[in-house]
Coordinates of C-alpha atoms and ligand atoms in Angstrom, one line a residue:
M306 CA 95.9 135.1 -54.6
S307 CA 92.1 135.4 -54.3
G308 CA 89.2 135.3 -56.7
E309 CA 88.7 133.2 -59.8
K310 CA 91.6 131.8 -61.8
I311 CA 92.4 133.9 -64.8
T312 CA 91.5 132.2 -68.1
L313 CA 93.3 133.4 -71.2
L314 CA 92.6 132.3 -74.7
Y315 CA 95.8 132.5 -76.7
S316 CA 97.5 130.4 -79.3
D317 CA 101.1 130.7 -80.6
E318 CA 99.8 131.4 -84.1
V319 CA 98.6 134.8 -82.8
N320 CA 102.3 135.9 -82.7
E321 CA 102.0 135.8 -86.5
Y322 CA 99.7 138.7 -86.4
D323 CA 102.7 140.8 -87.2
F324 CA 102.7 143.5 -89.9
G325 CA 106.5 143.4 -90.2
E326 CA 109.3 145.9 -90.1
G327 CA 108.5 149.5 -89.7
H328 CA 104.9 148.8 -88.6
P329 CA 103.6 149.6 -85.1
F330 CA 101.6 146.3 -84.8
R331 CA 104.2 143.6 -84.3
G332 CA 103.8 140.0 -83.1
H333 CA 106.5 140.1 -80.5
R334 CA 104.2 142.4 -78.4
F335 CA 102.3 139.3 -77.3
K336 CA 105.6 137.6 -76.3
I337 CA 106.4 140.6 -74.2
F338 CA 103.1 140.2 -72.3
F339 CA 103.5 136.5 -71.7
K340 CA 107.1 137.0 -70.5
F341 CA 105.8 139.6 -68.0
L342 CA 103.0 137.3 -67.0
D343 CA 105.3 134.3 -66.3
K344 CA 107.5 136.5 -64.2
T345 CA 104.6 137.9 -62.2
L346 CA 102.0 135.2 -61.8
H347 CA 102.2 131.4 -61.4
K348 CA 101.1 129.4 -64.4
N349 CA 98.3 126.9 -63.7
T350 CA 97.6 128.2 -60.2
D351 CA 97.0 131.8 -61.0
F352 CA 96.2 131.6 -64.7
E353 CA 95.6 129.1 -67.5
I354 CA 96.0 129.5 -71.2
I355 CA 93.6 127.8 -73.6
P356 CA 94.8 127.6 -77.3
C357 CA 92.2 127.8 -80.1
S358 CA 91.8 126.8 -83.7
P359 CA 91.4 129.2 -86.7
V360 CA 87.8 129.6 -87.9
E361 CA 86.7 128.5 -91.4
D362 CA 85.2 130.5 -94.2
K363 CA 81.7 129.7 -93.1
D364 CA 82.3 131.4 -89.8
L365 CA 83.9 134.4 -91.4
L366 CA 80.8 134.8 -93.6
L367 CA 78.9 135.9 -90.5
I368 CA 80.9 139.1 -90.6
C369 CA 82.6 139.4 -94.0
S370 CA 81.7 139.3 -97.7
E371 CA 83.0 136.4 -99.7
E372 CA 85.0 138.7 -102.0
Y373 CA 86.8 140.3 -99.0
I374 CA 87.8 136.9 -97.5
K375 CA 89.1 135.7 -100.9
Y376 CA 91.1 138.9 -101.4
V377 CA 92.8 139.1 -97.9
K378 CA 93.5 135.4 -97.9
N379 CA 95.5 135.7 -101.2
F380 CA 97.0 139.1 -100.4
Y381 CA 98.4 138.2 -97.0
E382 CA 99.6 134.8 -98.2
L383 CA 101.7 136.7 -100.9
A384 CA 102.9 139.2 -98.3
Y385 CA 104.0 136.3 -96.0
Q386 CA 106.0 134.9 -98.9
G387 CA 107.6 138.3 -99.5
K388 CA 105.9 138.5 -103.0
I389 CA 103.6 141.5 -102.3
N390 CA 103.1 144.1 -105.0
Y391 CA 102.8 147.4 -103.0
L392 CA 101.5 149.4 -106.0
T393 CA 98.6 147.0 -106.5
A394 CA 97.9 146.9 -102.8
L395 CA 97.7 150.7 -102.6
G396 CA 94.9 150.7 -105.2
S397 CA 93.0 148.0 -103.4
N398 CA 89.3 148.4 -102.7
F399 CA 89.6 146.0 -99.8
I400 CA 92.4 147.3 -97.5
S401 CA 93.7 150.6 -96.4
I402 CA 97.3 151.7 -96.5
D403 CA 97.9 150.9 -92.8
N404 CA 96.9 147.3 -93.4
I405 CA 99.7 146.7 -95.9
P406 CA 102.5 144.8 -94.2
G407 CA 106.2 145.7 -94.2
Q408 CA 109.0 143.2 -94.8
N409 CA 109.2 140.0 -92.8
C410 CA 105.6 140.1 -91.8
G411 CA 103.9 137.1 -90.2
N412 CA 101.1 134.8 -91.5
I413 CA 98.6 137.6 -90.7
E414 CA 95.5 136.1 -92.3
K415 CA 95.9 132.8 -90.5
A416 CA 96.5 134.6 -87.2
A417 CA 93.4 136.8 -87.8
R418 CA 91.4 133.5 -88.2
V419 CA 92.8 132.2 -84.9
I420 CA 91.8 135.5 -83.1
V421 CA 88.2 135.0 -84.4
G422 CA 88.5 131.4 -83.3
Q423 CA 89.4 132.6 -79.8
M424 CA 86.3 134.7 -79.7
K425 CA 84.1 131.8 -80.9
K426 CA 85.6 129.7 -78.1
A427 CA 85.1 132.5 -75.6
C428 CA 81.4 132.7 -76.5
D429 CA 80.9 128.9 -76.2
L430 CA 82.8 128.5 -72.9
I431 CA 80.8 131.3 -71.3
M432 CA 77.4 130.3 -72.7
E433 CA 78.0 126.7 -71.6
G434 CA 78.6 128.0 -68.2
T435 CA 82.3 126.8 -68.0
F436 CA 83.5 130.3 -67.0
K437 CA 82.0 133.6 -66.1
K438 CA 84.9 135.7 -67.4
I439 CA 87.4 135.0 -70.1
V440 CA 90.1 137.1 -71.8
S441 CA 91.2 136.8 -75.5
I442 CA 94.8 138.0 -75.9
G443 CA 95.1 139.4 -79.4
G444 CA 91.4 140.3 -79.7
G445 CA 89.6 143.6 -80.2
L446 CA 90.2 144.2 -83.9
H447 CA 87.6 146.9 -84.0
H448 CA 88.4 148.8 -87.2
A449 CA 87.7 145.9 -89.6
K450 CA 84.5 146.2 -91.6
P451 CA 82.5 143.6 -93.7
S452 CA 84.4 144.3 -96.9
F453 CA 87.3 146.5 -95.8
G454 CA 90.3 146.0 -93.5
E455 CA 91.9 149.0 -91.9
G456 CA 93.6 150.3 -88.8
F457 CA 95.7 147.1 -88.5
C458 CA 92.5 145.0 -88.3
V459 CA 91.7 142.2 -90.8
Y460 CA 88.6 140.4 -89.3
N461 CA 86.5 142.1 -86.6
D462 CA 86.5 139.5 -83.8
I463 CA 84.2 141.6 -81.7
A464 CA 81.5 141.9 -84.3
F465 CA 81.9 138.1 -84.8
A466 CA 81.3 137.5 -81.1
A467 CA 78.1 139.6 -81.0
K468 CA 76.7 138.1 -84.3
Y469 CA 77.6 134.6 -83.1
L470 CA 75.9 135.1 -79.7
I471 CA 72.8 136.4 -81.5
E472 CA 72.7 133.5 -84.0
K473 CA 73.7 130.5 -81.9
Y474 CA 72.5 131.5 -78.5
S475 CA 69.6 133.8 -79.4
L476 CA 71.0 136.6 -77.2
R477 CA 69.1 139.9 -77.6
K478 CA 71.0 142.2 -75.2
I479 CA 74.7 142.4 -75.7
L480 CA 76.8 145.3 -74.3
I481 CA 80.0 146.1 -76.2
L482 CA 82.3 148.4 -74.3
D483 CA 85.2 149.8 -76.3
T484 CA 87.9 151.4 -74.2
D485 CA 90.6 151.5 -76.9
A486 CA 92.1 155.0 -77.5
H487 CA 90.7 155.0 -81.1
G488 CA 87.0 155.0 -82.0
G489 CA 85.7 151.6 -83.0
N490 CA 84.5 152.5 -86.4
G491 CA 84.2 148.9 -87.7
T492 CA 82.2 147.7 -84.7
M493 CA 80.0 150.8 -84.8
E494 CA 79.2 150.2 -88.5
Y495 CA 78.2 146.5 -87.9
F496 CA 75.6 147.4 -85.3
Y497 CA 74.6 151.0 -86.1
E498 CA 71.0 149.9 -86.9
D499 CA 70.8 147.1 -84.4
S500 CA 69.1 147.5 -81.0
R501 CA 70.3 144.1 -79.8
V502 CA 73.8 145.4 -79.4
L503 CA 74.5 148.4 -77.2
F504 CA 77.8 149.8 -78.3
I505 CA 79.5 152.2 -75.9
D506 CA 82.9 153.6 -77.0
I507 CA 85.2 155.9 -75.0
H508 CA 88.1 157.2 -77.0
Q509 CA 90.2 160.2 -77.9
D510 CA 88.4 163.0 -79.8
P511 CA 88.1 161.8 -83.4
K512 CA 89.0 165.3 -84.6
T513 CA 92.5 164.6 -83.3
I514 CA 93.1 160.9 -84.2
Y515 CA 92.4 158.1 -86.6
P516 CA 89.7 156.9 -87.6
G517 CA 88.0 160.3 -87.5
T518 CA 84.6 159.0 -86.4
G519 CA 83.0 158.4 -83.0
F520 CA 81.3 161.7 -82.4
T521 CA 78.6 162.4 -79.8
W522 CA 76.0 162.9 -82.5
Q523 CA 76.6 159.4 -83.9
I524 CA 74.0 157.5 -81.8
G525 CA 72.7 154.9 -84.3
E526 CA 69.9 154.8 -86.8
G527 CA 66.5 153.2 -87.3
A528 CA 65.9 150.5 -84.7
G529 CA 69.4 151.0 -83.5
K530 CA 69.0 154.7 -82.6
G531 CA 70.1 155.3 -79.1
F532 CA 72.1 152.1 -79.0
T533 CA 75.4 153.6 -80.2
I534 CA 77.1 155.8 -77.6
N535 CA 80.3 157.6 -78.5
C536 CA 82.2 159.3 -75.7
P537 CA 85.1 161.4 -77.2
L538 CA 87.7 162.7 -74.7
P539 CA 90.0 165.6 -75.3
I540 CA 93.7 165.1 -75.8
G541 CA 95.4 164.4 -72.4
A542 CA 92.2 163.2 -70.6
C543 CA 93.1 161.5 -67.4
W544 CA 91.4 159.1 -65.0
D545 CA 89.1 161.8 -63.7
S546 CA 87.5 162.1 -67.1
Y547 CA 87.1 158.3 -67.5
E548 CA 85.6 158.0 -64.0
Y549 CA 83.1 160.8 -64.8
V550 CA 82.0 159.1 -68.0
F551 CA 81.8 155.7 -66.3
Q552 CA 79.8 156.9 -63.3
N553 CA 77.5 159.4 -65.0
L554 CA 76.8 157.6 -68.3
I555 CA 78.0 154.0 -68.7
F556 CA 77.0 152.7 -65.2
P557 CA 73.4 154.0 -65.3
I558 CA 72.9 153.0 -68.9
T559 CA 74.2 149.5 -68.3
E560 CA 72.0 149.1 -65.2
E561 CA 69.0 150.1 -67.4
F562 CA 69.9 147.9 -70.3
M563 CA 70.7 144.8 -68.2
P564 CA 72.9 143.1 -70.7
E565 CA 73.0 139.3 -71.0
I566 CA 76.7 139.5 -71.6
I567 CA 79.4 142.2 -71.7
I568 CA 82.2 142.3 -74.2
R569 CA 84.9 144.8 -73.2
Y570 CA 87.9 145.4 -75.3
G571 CA 90.9 147.7 -75.7
G572 CA 94.5 147.5 -74.6
T573 CA 96.9 150.1 -73.4
D574 CA 96.9 152.8 -76.1
P575 CA 95.1 155.3 -73.8
H576 CA 98.3 155.3 -71.7
W577 CA 99.9 158.7 -71.3
N578 CA 103.1 157.6 -73.0
D579 CA 101.7 155.6 -75.9
T580 CA 103.3 156.2 -79.2
L581 CA 100.1 156.4 -81.3
A582 CA 97.5 158.1 -79.0
H583 CA 97.4 161.1 -76.7
L584 CA 95.3 160.3 -73.7
G585 CA 96.5 160.3 -70.0
L586 CA 96.0 157.0 -68.2
T587 CA 98.5 155.4 -65.9
I588 CA 99.0 151.6 -65.4
A589 CA 97.0 151.9 -62.1
D590 CA 94.1 153.4 -64.1
F591 CA 94.0 150.4 -66.4
R592 CA 93.3 148.3 -63.3
K593 CA 90.4 150.7 -62.6
I594 CA 89.0 150.0 -66.0
G595 CA 89.1 146.3 -65.2
E596 CA 87.5 146.9 -61.8
F597 CA 84.8 149.0 -63.4
T598 CA 84.1 146.2 -65.9
Q599 CA 83.9 143.8 -63.0
Q600 CA 81.4 146.1 -61.2
I601 CA 79.0 146.4 -64.1
S602 CA 79.2 142.7 -64.7
H603 CA 76.7 142.5 -61.8
F604 CA 74.2 143.5 -64.4
S605 CA 75.2 140.6 -66.7
K606 CA 75.2 137.8 -64.1
G607 CA 79.0 138.1 -64.1
K608 CA 79.4 137.3 -67.8
V609 CA 82.3 139.1 -69.4
I610 CA 84.4 138.5 -72.5
D611 CA 87.5 140.7 -72.5
A612 CA 89.8 141.2 -75.4
I613 CA 93.2 142.9 -75.4
A614 CA 95.6 143.7 -78.2
S615 CA 96.4 147.4 -78.5
G616 CA 99.2 149.4 -76.9
Y617 CA 102.3 150.5 -78.8
N618 CA 104.7 151.5 -76.0
E619 CA 106.3 148.1 -75.4
K620 CA 107.3 149.0 -71.8
I621 CA 103.6 149.4 -71.0
I622 CA 102.3 146.2 -72.5
G623 CA 103.2 143.7 -69.7
P624 CA 102.1 145.7 -66.6
G625 CA 99.3 147.5 -68.4
W626 CA 97.6 144.5 -69.9
L627 CA 98.0 142.6 -66.6
A628 CA 96.5 145.6 -64.8
L629 CA 93.4 145.4 -66.9
I630 CA 93.1 141.7 -66.2
S631 CA 93.8 141.9 -62.5
G632 CA 91.1 144.5 -62.1
L633 CA 88.6 142.4 -63.9
Y634 CA 89.4 139.3 -61.8
A635 CA 89.9 141.3 -58.6
I636 CA 93.3 139.7 -57.9
P637 CA 96.1 141.5 -56.1
F638 CA 98.8 142.8 -58.3
H639 CA 101.6 145.2 -57.4
I640 CA 101.5 148.0 -59.9
E641 CA 104.5 150.1 -60.8
E642 CA 104.5 152.8 -63.3
P643 CA 107.6 152.0 -65.5
E644 CA 108.2 155.5 -66.5
N645 CA 108.0 158.7 -64.4
F646 CA 104.8 160.5 -65.1
Q647 CA 104.4 164.0 -63.8
K648 CA 100.6 164.0 -63.8
N649 CA 99.2 167.4 -64.0
R650 CA 95.5 167.3 -63.5
D651 CA 94.1 169.5 -66.2
I652 CA 90.9 171.4 -65.3
D653 CA 90.2 172.3 -68.9
T654 CA 90.3 168.7 -70.0
F655 CA 87.9 167.7 -67.2
E656 CA 85.6 170.5 -68.0
A657 CA 85.5 169.5 -71.7
T658 CA 84.6 166.0 -70.6
K659 CA 81.7 167.3 -68.5
T660 CA 80.5 169.3 -71.5
M661 CA 80.7 166.2 -73.7
V662 CA 78.6 164.2 -71.2
R663 CA 76.0 166.9 -71.0
K664 CA 75.7 166.9 -74.8
L665 CA 75.4 163.1 -74.9
K666 CA 72.7 163.1 -72.2
E667 CA 70.8 165.6 -74.3
N668 CA 71.1 163.4 -77.4
L669 CA 70.2 160.2 -75.6
K670 CA 67.6 161.3 -73.0
N671 CA 64.7 160.1 -75.2
F672 CA 66.2 156.6 -75.3
W673 CA 67.4 156.1 -71.8
K674 CA 65.2 156.9 -68.7
S675 CA 68.3 156.9 -66.5
L676 CA 69.7 159.9 -68.4
K677 CA 66.6 162.2 -67.9
Ligands
ZN301 ZN1 93.7 151.7 -80.6

């Protein structure tokens, strides 16, 4: 064991972030991770877990409308009691169909507040200098918008972190790096016209997957033009594509931006055998994402908030999430791919990625000297 001790923010209530039977986002996914963690690392010496409290309405008002908070609080309370009216829910202006829980769901709204609470704590602990790096397990609910919940996301904890860092700590240069397989439409919307937040998102081509946004031409508007960067990858894209985007785009832009803090999020849904997405990463590649985040943290004086929640193949959650974390903290961790992957490096996919990067450089060259 070398390097810093891993600090995880996690509270038992997060298990209640469970959309119930028949839904891909289940609470026991977190238990799977912690079981794997306990088996693999030593509690207290290798890692510590800090529990957090739910945030109050006044905190949520930083990212949500009052009407939305009122609606979801009531809606998920009824769902938790098994008294949900599906027909009413389907016609709701506040949530999408994939945010409607199935039977025996958990106390989702309360859990969502705890997840935002973890982000608040992460910001405070880093800004007070207690830690350089911190990981929120359950965080990264990037599809949630100010008055609309979708894509299994109720409150956008990432948007909360950036807004909170701007408000409380007067930060003016925040890098958000989204490596989830799906485009972070909620996070993008929050900061589309805001130059204080540089949002870089690498994901599966939105023409082939939910949420259907996150194209190269979406680069922000007004003062925020040039500060939203979407890197869509073709179906089946492997590590060579990621590495190309990291080295040719994300690294130079981060060096030029010099963020005061980096918020990276995304779990293991870019894995080749995920049940919801169709990218091509292996467990070992998730470690490389962690290592890359660690590398670019040289530009943010080491400050990183990391958040992990996605990944819908349950065999991948334990080793995949730990691979992300072990890369970030530069700790040794023996990686085994739980399923046999016949990796065929696909030249067409790699070529498509290079074309995408060329397009992005063209769109962004007036905003970033490093891309000229
Ligand atoms: Zn996802």
